[in-house]
PDB file of C-alpha atoms in Angstrom:
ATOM      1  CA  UNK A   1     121.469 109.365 124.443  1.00  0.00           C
ATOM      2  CA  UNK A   2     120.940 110.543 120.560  1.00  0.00           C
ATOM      3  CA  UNK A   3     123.866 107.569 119.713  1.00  0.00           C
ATOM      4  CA  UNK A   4     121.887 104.982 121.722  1.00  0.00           C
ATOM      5  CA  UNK A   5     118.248 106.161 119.954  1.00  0.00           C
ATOM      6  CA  UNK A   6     120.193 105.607 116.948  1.00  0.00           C
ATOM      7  CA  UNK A   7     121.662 102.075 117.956  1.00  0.00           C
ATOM      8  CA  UNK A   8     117.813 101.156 118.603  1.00  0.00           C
ATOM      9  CA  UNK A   9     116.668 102.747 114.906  1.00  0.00           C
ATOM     10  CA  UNK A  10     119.510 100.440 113.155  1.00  0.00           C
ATOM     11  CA  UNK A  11     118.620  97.592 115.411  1.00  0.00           C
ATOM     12  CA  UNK A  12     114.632  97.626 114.507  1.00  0.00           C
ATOM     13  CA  UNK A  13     115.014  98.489 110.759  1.00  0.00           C
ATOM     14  CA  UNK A  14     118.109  95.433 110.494  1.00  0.00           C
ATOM     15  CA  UNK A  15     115.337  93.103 112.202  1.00  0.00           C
ATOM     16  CA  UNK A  16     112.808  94.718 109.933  1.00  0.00           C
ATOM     17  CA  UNK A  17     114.936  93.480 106.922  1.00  0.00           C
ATOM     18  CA  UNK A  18     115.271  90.232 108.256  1.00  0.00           C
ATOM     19  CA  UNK A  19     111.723  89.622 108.120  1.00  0.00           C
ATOM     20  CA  UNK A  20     110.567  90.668 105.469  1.00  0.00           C
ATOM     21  CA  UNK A  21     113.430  89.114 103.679  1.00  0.00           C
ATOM     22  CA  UNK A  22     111.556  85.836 104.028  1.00  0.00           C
ATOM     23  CA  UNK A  23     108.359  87.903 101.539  1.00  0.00           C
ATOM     24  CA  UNK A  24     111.023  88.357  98.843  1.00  0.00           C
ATOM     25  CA  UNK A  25     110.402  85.334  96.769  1.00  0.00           C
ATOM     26  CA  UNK A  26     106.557  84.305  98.012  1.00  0.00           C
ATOM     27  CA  UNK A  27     103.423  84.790  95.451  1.00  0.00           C
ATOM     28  CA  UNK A  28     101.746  88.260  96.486  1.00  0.00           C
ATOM     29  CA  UNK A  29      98.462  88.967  94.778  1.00  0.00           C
ATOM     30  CA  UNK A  30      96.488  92.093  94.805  1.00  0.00           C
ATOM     31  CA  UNK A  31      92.742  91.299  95.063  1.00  0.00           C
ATOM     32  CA  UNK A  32      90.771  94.019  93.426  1.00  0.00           C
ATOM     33  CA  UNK A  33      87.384  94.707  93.158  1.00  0.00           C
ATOM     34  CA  UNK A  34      84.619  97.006  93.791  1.00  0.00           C
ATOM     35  CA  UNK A  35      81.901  96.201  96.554  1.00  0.00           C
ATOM     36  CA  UNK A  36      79.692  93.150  94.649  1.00  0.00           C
ATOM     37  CA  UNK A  37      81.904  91.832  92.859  1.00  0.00           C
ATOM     38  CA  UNK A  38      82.287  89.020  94.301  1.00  0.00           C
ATOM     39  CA  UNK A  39      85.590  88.704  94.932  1.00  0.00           C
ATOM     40  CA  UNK A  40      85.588  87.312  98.369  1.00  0.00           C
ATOM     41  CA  UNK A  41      83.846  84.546  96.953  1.00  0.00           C
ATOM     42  CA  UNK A  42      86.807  84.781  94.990  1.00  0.00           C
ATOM     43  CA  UNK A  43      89.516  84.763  97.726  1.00  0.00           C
ATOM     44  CA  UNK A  44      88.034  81.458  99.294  1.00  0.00           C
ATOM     45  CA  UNK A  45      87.935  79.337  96.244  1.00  0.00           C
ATOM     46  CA  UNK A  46      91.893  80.295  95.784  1.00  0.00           C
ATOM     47  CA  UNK A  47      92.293  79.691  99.272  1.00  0.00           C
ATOM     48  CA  UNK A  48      91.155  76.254  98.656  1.00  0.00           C
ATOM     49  CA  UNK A  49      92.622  74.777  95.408  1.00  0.00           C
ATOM     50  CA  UNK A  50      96.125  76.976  95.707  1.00  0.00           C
ATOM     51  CA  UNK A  51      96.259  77.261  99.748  1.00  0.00           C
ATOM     52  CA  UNK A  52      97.107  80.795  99.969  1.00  0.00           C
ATOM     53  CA  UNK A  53      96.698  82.923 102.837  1.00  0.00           C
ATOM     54  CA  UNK A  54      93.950  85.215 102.200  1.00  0.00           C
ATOM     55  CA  UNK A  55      94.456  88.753 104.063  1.00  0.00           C
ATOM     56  CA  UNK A  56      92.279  91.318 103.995  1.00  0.00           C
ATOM     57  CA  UNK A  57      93.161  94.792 106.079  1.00  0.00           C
ATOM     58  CA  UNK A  58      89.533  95.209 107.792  1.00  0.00           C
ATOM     59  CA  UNK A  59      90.028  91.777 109.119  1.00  0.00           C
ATOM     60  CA  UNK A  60      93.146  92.143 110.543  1.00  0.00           C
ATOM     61  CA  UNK A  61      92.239  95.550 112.343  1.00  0.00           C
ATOM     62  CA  UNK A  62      88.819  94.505 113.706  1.00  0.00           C
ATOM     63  CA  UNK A  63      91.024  91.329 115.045  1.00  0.00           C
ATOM     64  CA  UNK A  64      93.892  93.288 116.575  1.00  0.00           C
ATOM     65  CA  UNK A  65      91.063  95.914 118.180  1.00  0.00           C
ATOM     66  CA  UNK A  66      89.207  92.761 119.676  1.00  0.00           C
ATOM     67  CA  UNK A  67      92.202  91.217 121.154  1.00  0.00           C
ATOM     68  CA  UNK A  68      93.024  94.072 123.479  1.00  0.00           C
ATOM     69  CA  UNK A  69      96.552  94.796 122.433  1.00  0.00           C
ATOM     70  CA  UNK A  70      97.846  98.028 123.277  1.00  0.00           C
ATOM     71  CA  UNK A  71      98.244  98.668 119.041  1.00  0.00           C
ATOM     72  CA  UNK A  72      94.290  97.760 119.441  1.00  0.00           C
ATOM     73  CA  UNK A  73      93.178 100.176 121.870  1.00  0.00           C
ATOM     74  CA  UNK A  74      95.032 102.601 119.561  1.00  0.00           C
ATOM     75  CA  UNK A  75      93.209 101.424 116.847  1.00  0.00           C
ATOM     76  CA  UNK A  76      90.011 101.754 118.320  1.00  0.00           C
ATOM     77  CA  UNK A  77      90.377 105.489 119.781  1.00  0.00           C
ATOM     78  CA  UNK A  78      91.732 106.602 116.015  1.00  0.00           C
ATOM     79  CA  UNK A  79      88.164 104.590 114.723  1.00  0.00           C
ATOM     80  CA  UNK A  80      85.944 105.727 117.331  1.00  0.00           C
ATOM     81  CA  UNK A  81      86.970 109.641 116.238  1.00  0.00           C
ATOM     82  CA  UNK A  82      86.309 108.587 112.835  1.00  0.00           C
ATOM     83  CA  UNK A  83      89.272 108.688 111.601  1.00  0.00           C
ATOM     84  CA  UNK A  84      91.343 106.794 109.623  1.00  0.00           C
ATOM     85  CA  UNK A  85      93.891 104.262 110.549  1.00  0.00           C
ATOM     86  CA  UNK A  86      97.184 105.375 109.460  1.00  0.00           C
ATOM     87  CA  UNK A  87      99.060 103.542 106.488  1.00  0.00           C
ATOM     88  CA  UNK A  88     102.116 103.027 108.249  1.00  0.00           C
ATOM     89  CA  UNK A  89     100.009 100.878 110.812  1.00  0.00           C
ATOM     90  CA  UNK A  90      98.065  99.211 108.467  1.00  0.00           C
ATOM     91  CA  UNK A  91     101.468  98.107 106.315  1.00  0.00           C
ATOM     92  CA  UNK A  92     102.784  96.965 109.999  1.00  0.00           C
ATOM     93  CA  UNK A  93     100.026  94.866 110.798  1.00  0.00           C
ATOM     94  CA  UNK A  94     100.106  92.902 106.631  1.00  0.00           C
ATOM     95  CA  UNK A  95     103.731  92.519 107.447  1.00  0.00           C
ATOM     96  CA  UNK A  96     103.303  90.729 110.591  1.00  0.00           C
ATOM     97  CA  UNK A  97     100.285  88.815 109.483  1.00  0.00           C
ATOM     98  CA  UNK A  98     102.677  87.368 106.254  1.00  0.00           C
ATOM     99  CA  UNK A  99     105.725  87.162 107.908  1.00  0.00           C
ATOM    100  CA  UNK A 100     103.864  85.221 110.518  1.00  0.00           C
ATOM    101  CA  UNK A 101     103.112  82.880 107.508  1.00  0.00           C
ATOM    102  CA  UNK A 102     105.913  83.257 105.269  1.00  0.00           C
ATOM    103  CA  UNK A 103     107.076  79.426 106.452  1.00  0.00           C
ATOM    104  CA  UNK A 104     104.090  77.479 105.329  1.00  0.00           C
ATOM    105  CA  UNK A 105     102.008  79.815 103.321  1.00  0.00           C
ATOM    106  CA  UNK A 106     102.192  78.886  99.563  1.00  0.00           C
ATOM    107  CA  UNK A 107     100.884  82.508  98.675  1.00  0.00           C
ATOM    108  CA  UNK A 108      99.129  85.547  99.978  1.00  0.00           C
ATOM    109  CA  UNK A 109      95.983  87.364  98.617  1.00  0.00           C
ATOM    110  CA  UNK A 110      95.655  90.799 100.013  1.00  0.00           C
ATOM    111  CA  UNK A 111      92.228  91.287  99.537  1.00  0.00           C
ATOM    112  CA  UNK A 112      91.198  94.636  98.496  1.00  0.00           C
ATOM    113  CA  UNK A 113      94.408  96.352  98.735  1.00  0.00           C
ATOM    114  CA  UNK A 114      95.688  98.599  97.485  1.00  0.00           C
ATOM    115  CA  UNK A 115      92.798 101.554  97.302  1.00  0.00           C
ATOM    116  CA  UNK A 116      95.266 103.834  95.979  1.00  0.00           C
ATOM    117  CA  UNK A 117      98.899 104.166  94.404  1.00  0.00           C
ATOM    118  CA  UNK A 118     100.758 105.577  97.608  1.00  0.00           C
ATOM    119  CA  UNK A 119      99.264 101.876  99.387  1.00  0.00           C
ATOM    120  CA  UNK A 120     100.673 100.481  96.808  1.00  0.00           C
ATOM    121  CA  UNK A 121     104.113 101.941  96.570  1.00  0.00           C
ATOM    122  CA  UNK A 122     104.311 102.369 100.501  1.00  0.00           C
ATOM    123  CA  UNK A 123     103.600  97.820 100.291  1.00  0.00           C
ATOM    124  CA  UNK A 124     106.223  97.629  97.660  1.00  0.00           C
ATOM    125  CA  UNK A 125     108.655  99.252  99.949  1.00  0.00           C
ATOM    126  CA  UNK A 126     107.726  97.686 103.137  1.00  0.00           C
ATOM    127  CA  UNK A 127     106.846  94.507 101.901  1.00  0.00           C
ATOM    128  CA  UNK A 128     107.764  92.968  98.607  1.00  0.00           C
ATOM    129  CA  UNK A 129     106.346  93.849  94.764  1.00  0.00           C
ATOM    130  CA  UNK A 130     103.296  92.068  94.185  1.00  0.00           C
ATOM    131  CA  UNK A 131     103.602  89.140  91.703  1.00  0.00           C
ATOM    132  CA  UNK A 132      99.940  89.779  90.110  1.00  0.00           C
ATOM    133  CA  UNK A 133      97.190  92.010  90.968  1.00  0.00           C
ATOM    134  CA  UNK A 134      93.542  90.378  89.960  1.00  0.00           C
ATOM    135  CA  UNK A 135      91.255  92.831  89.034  1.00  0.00           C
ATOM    136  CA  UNK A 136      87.519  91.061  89.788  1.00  0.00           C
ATOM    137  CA  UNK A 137      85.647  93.548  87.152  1.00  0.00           C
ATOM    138  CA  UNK A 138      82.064  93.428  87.549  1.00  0.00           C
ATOM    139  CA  UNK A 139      79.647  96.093  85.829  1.00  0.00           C
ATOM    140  CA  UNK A 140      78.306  98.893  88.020  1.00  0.00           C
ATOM    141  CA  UNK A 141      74.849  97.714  87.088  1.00  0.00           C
ATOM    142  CA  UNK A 142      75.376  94.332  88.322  1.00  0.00           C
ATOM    143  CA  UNK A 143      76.808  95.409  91.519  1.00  0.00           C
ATOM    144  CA  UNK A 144      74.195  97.166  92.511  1.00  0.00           C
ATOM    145  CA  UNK A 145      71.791  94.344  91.852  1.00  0.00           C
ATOM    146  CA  UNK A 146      74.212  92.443  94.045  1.00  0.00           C
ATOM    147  CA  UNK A 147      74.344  94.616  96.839  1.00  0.00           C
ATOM    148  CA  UNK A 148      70.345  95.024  96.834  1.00  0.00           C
ATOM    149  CA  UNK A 149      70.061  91.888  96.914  1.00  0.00           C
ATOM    150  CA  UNK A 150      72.292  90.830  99.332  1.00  0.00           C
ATOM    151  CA  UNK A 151      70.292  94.110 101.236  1.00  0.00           C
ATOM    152  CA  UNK A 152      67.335  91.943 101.659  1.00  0.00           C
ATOM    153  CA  UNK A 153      69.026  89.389 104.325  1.00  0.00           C
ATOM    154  CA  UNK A 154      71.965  90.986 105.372  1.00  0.00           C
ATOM    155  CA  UNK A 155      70.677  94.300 107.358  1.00  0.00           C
ATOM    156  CA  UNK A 156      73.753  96.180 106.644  1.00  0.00           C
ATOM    157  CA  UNK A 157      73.132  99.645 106.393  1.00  0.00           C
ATOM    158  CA  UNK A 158      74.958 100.510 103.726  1.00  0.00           C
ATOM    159  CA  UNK A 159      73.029  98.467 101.342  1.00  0.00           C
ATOM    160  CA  UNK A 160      70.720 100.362 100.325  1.00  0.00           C
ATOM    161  CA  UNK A 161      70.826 101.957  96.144  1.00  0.00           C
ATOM    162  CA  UNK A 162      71.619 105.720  97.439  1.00  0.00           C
ATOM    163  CA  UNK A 163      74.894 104.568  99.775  1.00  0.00           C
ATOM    164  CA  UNK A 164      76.136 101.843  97.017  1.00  0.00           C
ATOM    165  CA  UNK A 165      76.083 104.062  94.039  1.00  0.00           C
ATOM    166  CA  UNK A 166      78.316 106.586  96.027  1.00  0.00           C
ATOM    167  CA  UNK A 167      80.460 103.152  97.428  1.00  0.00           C
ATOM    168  CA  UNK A 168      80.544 102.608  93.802  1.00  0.00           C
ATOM    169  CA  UNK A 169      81.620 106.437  92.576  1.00  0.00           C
ATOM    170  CA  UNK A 170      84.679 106.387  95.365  1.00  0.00           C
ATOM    171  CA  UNK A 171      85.980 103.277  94.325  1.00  0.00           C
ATOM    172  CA  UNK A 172      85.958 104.110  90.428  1.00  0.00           C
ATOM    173  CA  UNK A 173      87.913 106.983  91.292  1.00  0.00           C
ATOM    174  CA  UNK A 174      90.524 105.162  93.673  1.00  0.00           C
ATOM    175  CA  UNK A 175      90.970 102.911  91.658  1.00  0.00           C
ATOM    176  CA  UNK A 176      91.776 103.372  88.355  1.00  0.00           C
ATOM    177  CA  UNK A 177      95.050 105.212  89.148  1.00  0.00           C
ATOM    178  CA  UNK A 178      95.845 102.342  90.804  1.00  0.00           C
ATOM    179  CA  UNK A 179      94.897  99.683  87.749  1.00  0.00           C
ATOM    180  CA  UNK A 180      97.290 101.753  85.375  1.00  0.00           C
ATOM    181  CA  UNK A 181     100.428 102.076  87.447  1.00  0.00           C
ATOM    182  CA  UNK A 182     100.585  98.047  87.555  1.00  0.00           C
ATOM    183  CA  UNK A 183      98.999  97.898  83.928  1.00  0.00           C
ATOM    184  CA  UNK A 184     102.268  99.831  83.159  1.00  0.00           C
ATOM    185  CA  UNK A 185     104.364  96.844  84.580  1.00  0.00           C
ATOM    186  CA  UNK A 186     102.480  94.099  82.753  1.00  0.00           C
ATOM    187  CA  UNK A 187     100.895  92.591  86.155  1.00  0.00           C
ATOM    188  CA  UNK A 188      97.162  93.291  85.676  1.00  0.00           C
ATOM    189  CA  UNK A 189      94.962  90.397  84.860  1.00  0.00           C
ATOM    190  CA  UNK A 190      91.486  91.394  84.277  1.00  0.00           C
ATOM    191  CA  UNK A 191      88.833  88.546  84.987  1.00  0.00           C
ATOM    192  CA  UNK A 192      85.207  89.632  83.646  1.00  0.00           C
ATOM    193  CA  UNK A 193      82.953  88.742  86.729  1.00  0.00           C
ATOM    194  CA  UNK A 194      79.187  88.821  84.991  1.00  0.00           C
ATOM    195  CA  UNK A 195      79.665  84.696  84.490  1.00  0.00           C
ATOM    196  CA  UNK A 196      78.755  82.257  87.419  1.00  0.00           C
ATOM    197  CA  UNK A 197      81.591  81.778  90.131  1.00  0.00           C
ATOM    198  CA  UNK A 198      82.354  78.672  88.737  1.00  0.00           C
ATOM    199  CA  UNK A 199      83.628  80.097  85.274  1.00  0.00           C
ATOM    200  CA  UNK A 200      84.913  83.611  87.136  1.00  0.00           C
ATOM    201  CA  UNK A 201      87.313  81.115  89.169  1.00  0.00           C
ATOM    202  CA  UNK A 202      88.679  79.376  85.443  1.00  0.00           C
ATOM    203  CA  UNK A 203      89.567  82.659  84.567  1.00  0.00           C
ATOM    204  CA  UNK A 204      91.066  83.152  87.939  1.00  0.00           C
ATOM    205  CA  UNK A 205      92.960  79.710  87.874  1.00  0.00           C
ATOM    206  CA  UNK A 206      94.088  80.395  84.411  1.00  0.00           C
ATOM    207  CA  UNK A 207      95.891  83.628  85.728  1.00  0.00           C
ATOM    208  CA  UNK A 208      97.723  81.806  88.743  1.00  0.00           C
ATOM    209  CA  UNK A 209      98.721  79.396  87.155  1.00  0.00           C
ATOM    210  CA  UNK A 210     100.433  80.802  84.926  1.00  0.00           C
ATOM    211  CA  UNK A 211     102.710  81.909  87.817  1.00  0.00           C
ATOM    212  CA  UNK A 212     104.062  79.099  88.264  1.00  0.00           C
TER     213      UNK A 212
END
């Protein structure tokens, strides 16, 4: 029995290779950016001039909860108790999503990923290195206004001054650990996000295209 369990472990992690073989050599780009930014806006003009997939995680769980799929009823128990969705999942899920893609895709934004250095290391050795991560740095001041203002018509919640500045604190702290480790590899590109979208996205296109 234990030599057959062992058959199936070499089995999944040879087809495992296999597929994410195909991620080796694709464009991977870490989207970063607190809440406000704007880098959504972001993701969707790169989506359009470089045709990248854009991939963010809270997408791809809220769509793999509402198709009923036996990983999504999972999903939804673990999210109901208010807990969170464990990494290994979430990695499993990225990797399907680009593999899925891998054929036609001409890049991949993961949008808002990683929160912290063990996402990032745990992608690197599921996945592939990232080729770039783009770090959409807005002021904490003009988040805020952002997110109040976006308050007004949106009727999330969570937009309110009280819940953003603590949105805010969390993500300082998550992320600047995260910032140095691929500032220590030379990666990091740092687009200032106070100018219109139009002149954030030169910045942006200056920095992939110099990938090329």
């Amino acid at each position: 029995m234990g030599a057959v369990c062992t058959f199936c472990r070499r089995s999944k992690t040879a087809n495992e290779g296999s597929r994410t073989e195909k991620l080796k050599n694709s464009k991977i780009i870490f989207v970063v950016g607190g809440p406000g930014s704007g880098k959504g806006t972001q993701c969707e003009k790169i989506v359009q001039k470089y045709g990248y997939t854009h991939l963010s995680t809270g997408d791809l769980l809220r769509a793999e909860v509402s198709s009923g799929s036996e990983r999504g009823k999972t999903l939804s128990a673990i999210m109901e108790r208010g807990e969170l969705v464990p990494l290994d999942t979430v990695l499993d899920m990225l990797r399907d999503a680009m593999v899925a893609k891998a054929d036609t895709s001409k890049g991949f934004l993961i949008d808002g990923y990683p929160r912290e250095v063990e996402q990032g290391e745990e992608f690197e050795k599921k996945i592939a290195p990232p080729s770039l991560l783009l770090y959409i740095d807005a002021g904490a001041d003009t988040m805020v206004k952002r997110l109040l203002k976006r308050g007004e018509t949106s009727g999330r919640v969570d937009d309110n001054e009280e819940t953003i500045k603590k949105r805010l604190d969390t993500y300082y702290k998550a992320t600047e650990p995260v910032i140095a480790l691929y500032e220590g590899r030379g990666i990091v590109r740092k687009i200032h996000a106070e100018e219109t979208v139009d002149e954030i996205f030169k910045q942006v296109s200056k920095a992939l295209d110099a990938l090329k």
